[in-house]
């Protein structure tokens, strides 16, 4: 929503449930597993597409995040990237570290040796 006089974005209005549901009903992406096992990131649903995790984010939120990213200092971007990496690590640990291998298995795979 834009203010007619200034051309700037106006106050955000929450999406009504009916409009949200009709939009979601037309999407073709679906979770790959049981919905109870799909991790949630804040209020966004996480889905899996082509082996990658993706969040269903309202376009207003995406535009706001992109604008914040453009306006952020390099230091703020670096801090945000570090915070995101730590959040991903926390989620991975909470999920039981799927795909993790022991040090010995890693060394064997990378170096072809047990030492």
CSV table of N, CA and C in Angstrom, one decimal:
chain,number,residue,atom,x,y,z
A,1,UNK,N,0.8,-1.2,0.0
A,1,UNK,CA,0.0,0.0,0.0
A,1,UNK,C,0.9,1.2,0.0
A,2,UNK,N,0.6,2.2,-0.9
A,2,UNK,CA,1.4,3.4,-1.0
A,2,UNK,C,0.5,4.6,-0.6
A,3,UNK,N,1.1,5.6,0.0
A,3,UNK,CA,0.5,6.8,0.3
A,3,UNK,C,0.4,7.6,-1.0
A,4,UNK,N,-0.8,8.0,-1.3
A,4,UNK,CA,-1.1,8.7,-2.6
A,4,UNK,C,-0.3,10.0,-2.7
A,5,UNK,N,-0.1,10.7,-1.7
A,5,UNK,CA,0.5,12.0,-1.7
A,5,UNK,C,2.0,11.9,-1.8
A,6,UNK,N,2.6,11.1,-0.9
A,6,UNK,CA,4.1,11.0,-0.9
A,6,UNK,C,4.7,10.0,-1.8
A,7,UNK,N,3.9,9.0,-2.1
A,7,UNK,CA,4.4,7.9,-2.9
A,7,UNK,C,5.2,6.9,-2.1
A,8,UNK,N,5.2,7.1,-0.8
A,8,UNK,CA,6.0,6.2,0.0
A,8,UNK,C,5.1,5.0,0.5
A,9,UNK,N,5.7,3.9,0.9
A,9,UNK,CA,4.8,2.9,1.5
A,9,UNK,C,4.1,3.3,2.7
A,10,UNK,N,2.8,2.9,2.7
A,10,UNK,CA,2.0,3.3,3.9
A,10,UNK,C,2.1,2.2,5.0
A,11,UNK,N,1.2,2.4,6.0
A,11,UNK,CA,1.3,1.4,7.1
A,11,UNK,C,0.9,0.0,6.6
A,12,UNK,N,1.6,-1.0,7.1
A,12,UNK,CA,1.3,-2.4,6.7
A,12,UNK,C,0.0,-2.8,7.3
A,13,UNK,N,-0.8,-3.5,6.6
A,13,UNK,CA,-2.1,-4.1,7.1
A,13,UNK,C,-1.9,-5.6,7.0
A,14,UNK,N,-2.3,-6.3,8.1
A,14,UNK,CA,-2.2,-7.7,8.1
A,14,UNK,C,-3.1,-8.3,7.0
A,15,UNK,N,-2.7,-9.4,6.4
A,15,UNK,CA,-3.5,-10.0,5.4
A,15,UNK,C,-4.6,-10.8,6.0
A,16,UNK,N,-5.8,-10.7,5.4
A,16,UNK,CA,-6.9,-11.4,6.0
A,16,UNK,C,-6.7,-12.9,5.6
A,17,UNK,N,-7.3,-13.8,6.5
A,17,UNK,CA,-7.1,-15.2,6.4
A,17,UNK,C,-7.6,-15.8,5.0
A,18,UNK,N,-8.8,-15.2,4.6
A,18,UNK,CA,-9.4,-15.7,3.4
A,18,UNK,C,-8.4,-15.5,2.2
A,19,UNK,N,-7.9,-14.3,2.1
A,19,UNK,CA,-7.0,-13.9,1.0
A,19,UNK,C,-5.7,-14.7,1.0
A,20,UNK,N,-5.2,-14.9,2.2
A,20,UNK,CA,-4.0,-15.7,2.4
A,20,UNK,C,-4.3,-17.2,1.9
A,21,UNK,N,-5.4,-17.7,2.3
A,21,UNK,CA,-5.7,-19.1,2.0
A,21,UNK,C,-5.9,-19.3,0.5
A,22,UNK,N,-6.6,-18.3,-0.1
A,22,UNK,CA,-6.8,-18.4,-1.6
A,22,UNK,C,-5.5,-18.3,-2.3
A,23,UNK,N,-4.5,-17.5,-1.8
A,23,UNK,CA,-3.2,-17.4,-2.5
A,23,UNK,C,-2.5,-18.7,-2.3
A,24,UNK,N,-2.5,-19.3,-1.1
A,24,UNK,CA,-1.8,-20.5,-0.9
A,24,UNK,C,-2.4,-21.7,-1.7
A,25,UNK,N,-3.7,-21.7,-1.9
A,25,UNK,CA,-4.4,-22.7,-2.6
A,25,UNK,C,-3.9,-22.8,-4.0
A,26,UNK,N,-3.4,-21.7,-4.6
A,26,UNK,CA,-3.0,-21.7,-6.0
A,26,UNK,C,-1.5,-22.1,-6.2
A,27,UNK,N,-0.8,-22.2,-5.1
A,27,UNK,CA,0.6,-22.5,-5.1
A,27,UNK,C,0.8,-24.0,-5.5
A,28,UNK,N,1.9,-24.3,-6.2
A,28,UNK,CA,2.1,-25.7,-6.6
A,28,UNK,C,3.2,-26.4,-5.7
A,29,UNK,N,3.9,-25.7,-4.9
A,29,UNK,CA,4.9,-26.3,-4.1
A,29,UNK,C,4.3,-26.9,-2.8
A,30,UNK,N,4.7,-28.1,-2.4
A,30,UNK,CA,4.2,-28.8,-1.3
A,30,UNK,C,5.3,-29.3,-0.4
A,31,UNK,N,5.1,-29.4,0.9
A,31,UNK,CA,6.2,-30.0,1.7
A,31,UNK,C,6.5,-31.4,1.3
A,32,UNK,N,7.7,-31.8,1.4
A,32,UNK,CA,8.1,-33.2,1.0
A,32,UNK,C,7.9,-34.2,2.0
A,33,UNK,N,7.6,-33.9,3.2
A,33,UNK,CA,7.4,-34.9,4.3
A,33,UNK,C,6.1,-34.5,5.1
A,34,UNK,N,5.9,-35.2,6.2
A,34,UNK,CA,4.8,-34.9,7.0
A,34,UNK,C,4.9,-33.5,7.5
A,35,UNK,N,3.8,-32.7,7.6
A,35,UNK,CA,3.8,-31.3,8.0
A,35,UNK,C,4.2,-31.1,9.4
A,36,UNK,N,4.0,-32.1,10.3
A,36,UNK,CA,4.4,-32.0,11.7
A,36,UNK,C,5.9,-32.0,11.8
A,37,UNK,N,6.6,-32.5,10.8
A,37,UNK,CA,8.1,-32.6,10.8
A,37,UNK,C,8.7,-31.4,10.1
A,38,UNK,N,7.9,-30.6,9.4
A,38,UNK,CA,8.5,-29.5,8.7
A,38,UNK,C,8.9,-28.4,9.6
A,39,UNK,N,10.2,-28.0,9.6
A,39,UNK,CA,10.6,-27.0,10.6
A,39,UNK,C,10.0,-25.7,10.3
A,40,UNK,N,9.8,-24.9,11.3
A,40,UNK,CA,9.2,-23.5,11.1
A,40,UNK,C,10.2,-22.5,11.5
A,41,UNK,N,10.3,-21.5,10.7
A,41,UNK,CA,11.2,-20.4,10.9
A,41,UNK,C,10.4,-19.2,11.2
A,42,UNK,N,10.3,-18.8,12.5
A,42,UNK,CA,9.4,-17.7,12.9
A,42,UNK,C,8.0,-18.1,12.5
A,43,UNK,N,7.4,-17.3,11.7
A,43,UNK,CA,6.0,-17.5,11.3
A,43,UNK,C,5.9,-18.1,9.9
A,44,UNK,N,7.0,-18.4,9.3
A,44,UNK,CA,7.0,-18.8,7.9
A,44,UNK,C,7.0,-20.3,7.8
A,45,UNK,N,6.3,-20.9,6.8
A,45,UNK,CA,6.4,-22.3,6.6
A,45,UNK,C,7.6,-22.6,5.7
A,46,UNK,N,8.3,-23.7,6.1
A,46,UNK,CA,9.5,-24.1,5.4
A,46,UNK,C,9.1,-25.3,4.5
A,47,UNK,N,9.4,-25.2,3.2
A,47,UNK,CA,9.1,-26.2,2.2
A,47,UNK,C,10.5,-26.7,1.6
A,48,UNK,N,10.4,-27.8,0.9
A,48,UNK,CA,11.7,-28.3,0.3
A,48,UNK,C,11.4,-28.4,-1.2
A,49,UNK,N,12.3,-27.7,-2.0
A,49,UNK,CA,12.2,-27.7,-3.5
A,49,UNK,C,13.5,-28.0,-4.0
A,50,UNK,N,13.6,-29.1,-4.8
A,50,UNK,CA,14.9,-29.4,-5.5
A,50,UNK,C,16.0,-29.6,-4.5
A,51,UNK,N,15.8,-30.2,-3.3
A,51,UNK,CA,16.8,-30.5,-2.4
A,51,UNK,C,17.2,-29.3,-1.5
A,52,UNK,N,16.6,-28.1,-1.7
A,52,UNK,CA,16.8,-26.9,-1.0
A,52,UNK,C,15.6,-26.6,-0.1
A,53,UNK,N,15.9,-26.0,1.1
A,53,UNK,CA,14.8,-25.5,1.9
A,53,UNK,C,14.4,-24.1,1.5
A,54,UNK,N,13.2,-23.8,1.5
A,54,UNK,CA,12.7,-22.5,1.1
A,54,UNK,C,11.6,-22.1,2.1
A,55,UNK,N,11.4,-20.8,2.3
A,55,UNK,CA,10.4,-20.3,3.2
A,55,UNK,C,9.3,-19.6,2.4
A,56,UNK,N,8.1,-19.9,2.7
A,56,UNK,CA,7.0,-19.1,2.1
A,56,UNK,C,6.8,-17.8,2.9
A,57,UNK,N,7.2,-16.7,2.2
A,57,UNK,CA,7.3,-15.4,2.8
A,57,UNK,C,6.3,-14.5,2.1
A,58,UNK,N,5.5,-13.7,2.8
A,58,UNK,CA,4.7,-12.7,2.1
A,58,UNK,C,5.5,-11.8,1.3
A,59,UNK,N,5.1,-11.3,0.2
A,59,UNK,CA,5.9,-10.4,-0.7
A,59,UNK,C,6.3,-9.1,0.1
A,60,UNK,N,5.3,-8.6,0.9
A,60,UNK,CA,5.7,-7.4,1.6
A,60,UNK,C,6.9,-7.6,2.6
A,61,UNK,N,6.9,-8.8,3.2
A,61,UNK,CA,8.1,-9.1,4.1
A,61,UNK,C,9.3,-9.2,3.3
A,62,UNK,N,9.3,-9.9,2.1
A,62,UNK,CA,10.4,-10.0,1.3
A,62,UNK,C,11.0,-8.7,0.8
A,63,UNK,N,10.1,-7.8,0.4
A,63,UNK,CA,10.5,-6.5,-0.1
A,63,UNK,C,11.1,-5.7,1.1
A,64,UNK,N,10.5,-5.8,2.3
A,64,UNK,CA,11.1,-5.1,3.4
A,64,UNK,C,12.5,-5.6,3.7
A,65,UNK,N,12.6,-6.9,3.7
A,65,UNK,CA,14.0,-7.5,4.0
A,65,UNK,C,15.0,-7.1,3.0
A,66,UNK,N,14.6,-7.1,1.7
A,66,UNK,CA,15.5,-6.7,0.7
A,66,UNK,C,15.9,-5.2,0.8
A,67,UNK,N,14.9,-4.3,1.2
A,67,UNK,CA,15.2,-2.9,1.4
A,67,UNK,C,16.2,-2.8,2.6
A,68,UNK,N,16.0,-3.5,3.7
A,68,UNK,CA,16.9,-3.5,4.8
A,68,UNK,C,18.3,-3.9,4.4
A,69,UNK,N,18.4,-4.9,3.6
A,69,UNK,CA,19.7,-5.4,3.2
A,69,UNK,C,20.4,-4.4,2.4
A,70,UNK,N,19.7,-3.7,1.5
A,70,UNK,CA,20.3,-2.7,0.7
A,70,UNK,C,20.8,-1.5,1.5
A,71,UNK,N,20.1,-1.2,2.6
A,71,UNK,CA,20.4,0.0,3.5
A,71,UNK,C,21.4,-0.4,4.5
A,72,UNK,N,21.7,-1.6,4.8
A,72,UNK,CA,22.5,-2.1,5.9
A,72,UNK,C,24.0,-1.8,5.6
A,73,UNK,N,24.8,-1.6,6.6
A,73,UNK,CA,26.2,-1.4,6.5
A,73,UNK,C,26.8,-2.8,6.3
A,74,UNK,N,28.0,-2.8,5.7
A,74,UNK,CA,28.7,-4.1,5.6
A,74,UNK,C,28.9,-4.8,6.9
A,75,UNK,N,29.1,-4.1,8.0
A,75,UNK,CA,29.3,-4.7,9.3
A,75,UNK,C,28.0,-5.3,9.7
A,76,UNK,N,26.8,-4.6,9.5
A,76,UNK,CA,25.5,-5.2,9.9
A,76,UNK,C,25.2,-6.4,9.1
A,77,UNK,N,25.6,-6.4,7.8
A,77,UNK,CA,25.3,-7.6,6.9
A,77,UNK,C,26.2,-8.8,7.4
A,78,UNK,N,27.4,-8.5,7.8
A,78,UNK,CA,28.3,-9.6,8.3
A,78,UNK,C,27.7,-10.2,9.6
A,79,UNK,N,27.2,-9.3,10.5
A,79,UNK,CA,26.6,-9.8,11.8
A,79,UNK,C,25.4,-10.6,11.5
A,80,UNK,N,24.5,-10.1,10.5
A,80,UNK,CA,23.3,-10.9,10.2
A,80,UNK,C,23.6,-12.2,9.6
A,81,UNK,N,24.7,-12.3,8.7
A,81,UNK,CA,25.1,-13.6,8.1
A,81,UNK,C,25.6,-14.5,9.2
A,82,UNK,N,26.3,-14.0,10.2
A,82,UNK,CA,26.8,-14.8,11.3
A,82,UNK,C,25.6,-15.3,12.1
A,83,UNK,N,24.7,-14.5,12.4
A,83,UNK,CA,23.5,-14.9,13.2
A,83,UNK,C,22.7,-15.9,12.5
A,84,UNK,N,22.6,-15.8,11.2
A,84,UNK,CA,21.8,-16.8,10.4
A,84,UNK,C,22.6,-18.1,10.4
A,85,UNK,N,23.9,-18.1,10.3
A,85,UNK,CA,24.7,-19.3,10.3
A,85,UNK,C,24.5,-20.0,11.7
A,86,UNK,N,24.5,-19.2,12.8
A,86,UNK,CA,24.3,-19.8,14.1
A,86,UNK,C,22.9,-20.4,14.2
A,87,UNK,N,21.9,-19.7,13.7
A,87,UNK,CA,20.6,-20.2,13.7
A,87,UNK,C,20.4,-21.5,13.0
A,88,UNK,N,21.1,-21.6,11.8
A,88,UNK,CA,21.0,-22.8,11.0
A,88,UNK,C,21.7,-24.0,11.8
A,89,UNK,N,22.8,-23.7,12.4
A,89,UNK,CA,23.5,-24.7,13.2
A,89,UNK,C,22.7,-25.2,14.4
A,90,UNK,N,22.0,-24.2,15.1
A,90,UNK,CA,21.1,-24.6,16.2
A,90,UNK,C,20.0,-25.5,15.6
A,91,UNK,N,19.4,-25.2,14.5
A,91,UNK,CA,18.3,-26.0,13.9
A,91,UNK,C,18.9,-27.4,13.5
A,92,UNK,N,20.1,-27.5,13.0
A,92,UNK,CA,20.7,-28.7,12.6
A,92,UNK,C,20.9,-29.6,13.8
A,93,UNK,N,21.5,-29.0,14.9
A,93,UNK,CA,21.7,-29.7,16.1
A,93,UNK,C,20.4,-30.2,16.7
A,94,UNK,N,19.4,-29.3,16.7
A,94,UNK,CA,18.1,-29.7,17.3
A,94,UNK,C,17.4,-30.9,16.5
A,95,UNK,N,17.8,-31.0,15.2
A,95,UNK,CA,17.2,-32.1,14.4
A,95,UNK,C,18.0,-33.3,14.5
A,96,UNK,N,19.0,-33.4,15.4
A,96,UNK,CA,19.8,-34.6,15.6
A,96,UNK,C,21.0,-34.7,14.7
A,97,UNK,N,21.4,-33.6,14.1
A,97,UNK,CA,22.6,-33.5,13.2
A,97,UNK,C,22.5,-34.5,12.0
A,98,UNK,N,21.4,-34.4,11.2
A,98,UNK,CA,21.3,-35.3,10.1
A,98,UNK,C,22.4,-35.1,9.1
A,99,UNK,N,22.9,-36.2,8.6
A,99,UNK,CA,24.0,-36.2,7.7
A,99,UNK,C,25.4,-36.1,8.3
A,100,UNK,N,25.4,-35.9,9.6
A,100,UNK,CA,26.8,-35.7,10.2
A,100,UNK,C,27.5,-37.1,10.2
A,101,UNK,N,28.8,-37.0,10.1
A,101,UNK,CA,29.7,-38.2,10.1
A,101,UNK,C,30.7,-37.9,11.2
A,102,UNK,N,31.3,-39.0,11.7
A,102,UNK,CA,32.4,-38.9,12.7
A,102,UNK,C,33.6,-38.4,12.0
A,103,UNK,N,34.6,-38.0,12.9
A,103,UNK,CA,35.8,-37.5,12.3
A,103,UNK,C,36.6,-38.5,11.5
A,104,UNK,N,36.5,-39.7,12.0
A,104,UNK,CA,37.2,-40.8,11.3
A,104,UNK,C,36.6,-41.1,9.9
A,105,UNK,N,35.2,-41.1,9.9
A,105,UNK,CA,34.6,-41.2,8.6
A,105,UNK,C,34.9,-40.1,7.6
A,106,UNK,N,34.9,-38.9,8.1
A,106,UNK,CA,35.3,-37.7,7.3
A,106,UNK,C,36.7,-37.9,6.8
A,107,UNK,N,37.7,-38.2,7.6
A,107,UNK,CA,39.0,-38.3,7.2
A,107,UNK,C,39.2,-39.4,6.1
A,108,UNK,N,38.5,-40.5,6.3
A,108,UNK,CA,38.5,-41.6,5.4
A,108,UNK,C,38.0,-41.2,4.0
A,109,UNK,N,36.9,-40.4,4.1
A,109,UNK,CA,36.3,-40.0,2.8
A,109,UNK,C,37.1,-38.9,2.1
A,110,UNK,N,37.7,-38.0,2.8
A,110,UNK,CA,38.5,-36.9,2.2
A,110,UNK,C,39.9,-37.4,1.9
A,111,UNK,N,40.6,-38.0,2.8
A,111,UNK,CA,42.0,-38.4,2.6
A,111,UNK,C,42.2,-39.8,2.1
A,112,UNK,N,41.1,-40.6,2.2
A,112,UNK,CA,41.3,-42.0,1.9
A,112,UNK,C,42.1,-42.8,2.9
A,113,UNK,N,42.1,-42.3,4.2
A,113,UNK,CA,42.8,-43.0,5.2
A,113,UNK,C,42.1,-42.9,6.5
A,114,UNK,N,42.4,-43.7,7.5
A,114,UNK,CA,41.7,-43.7,8.8
A,114,UNK,C,42.4,-42.7,9.7
A,115,UNK,N,43.5,-42.1,9.4
A,115,UNK,CA,44.3,-41.2,10.3
A,115,UNK,C,44.4,-39.8,9.8
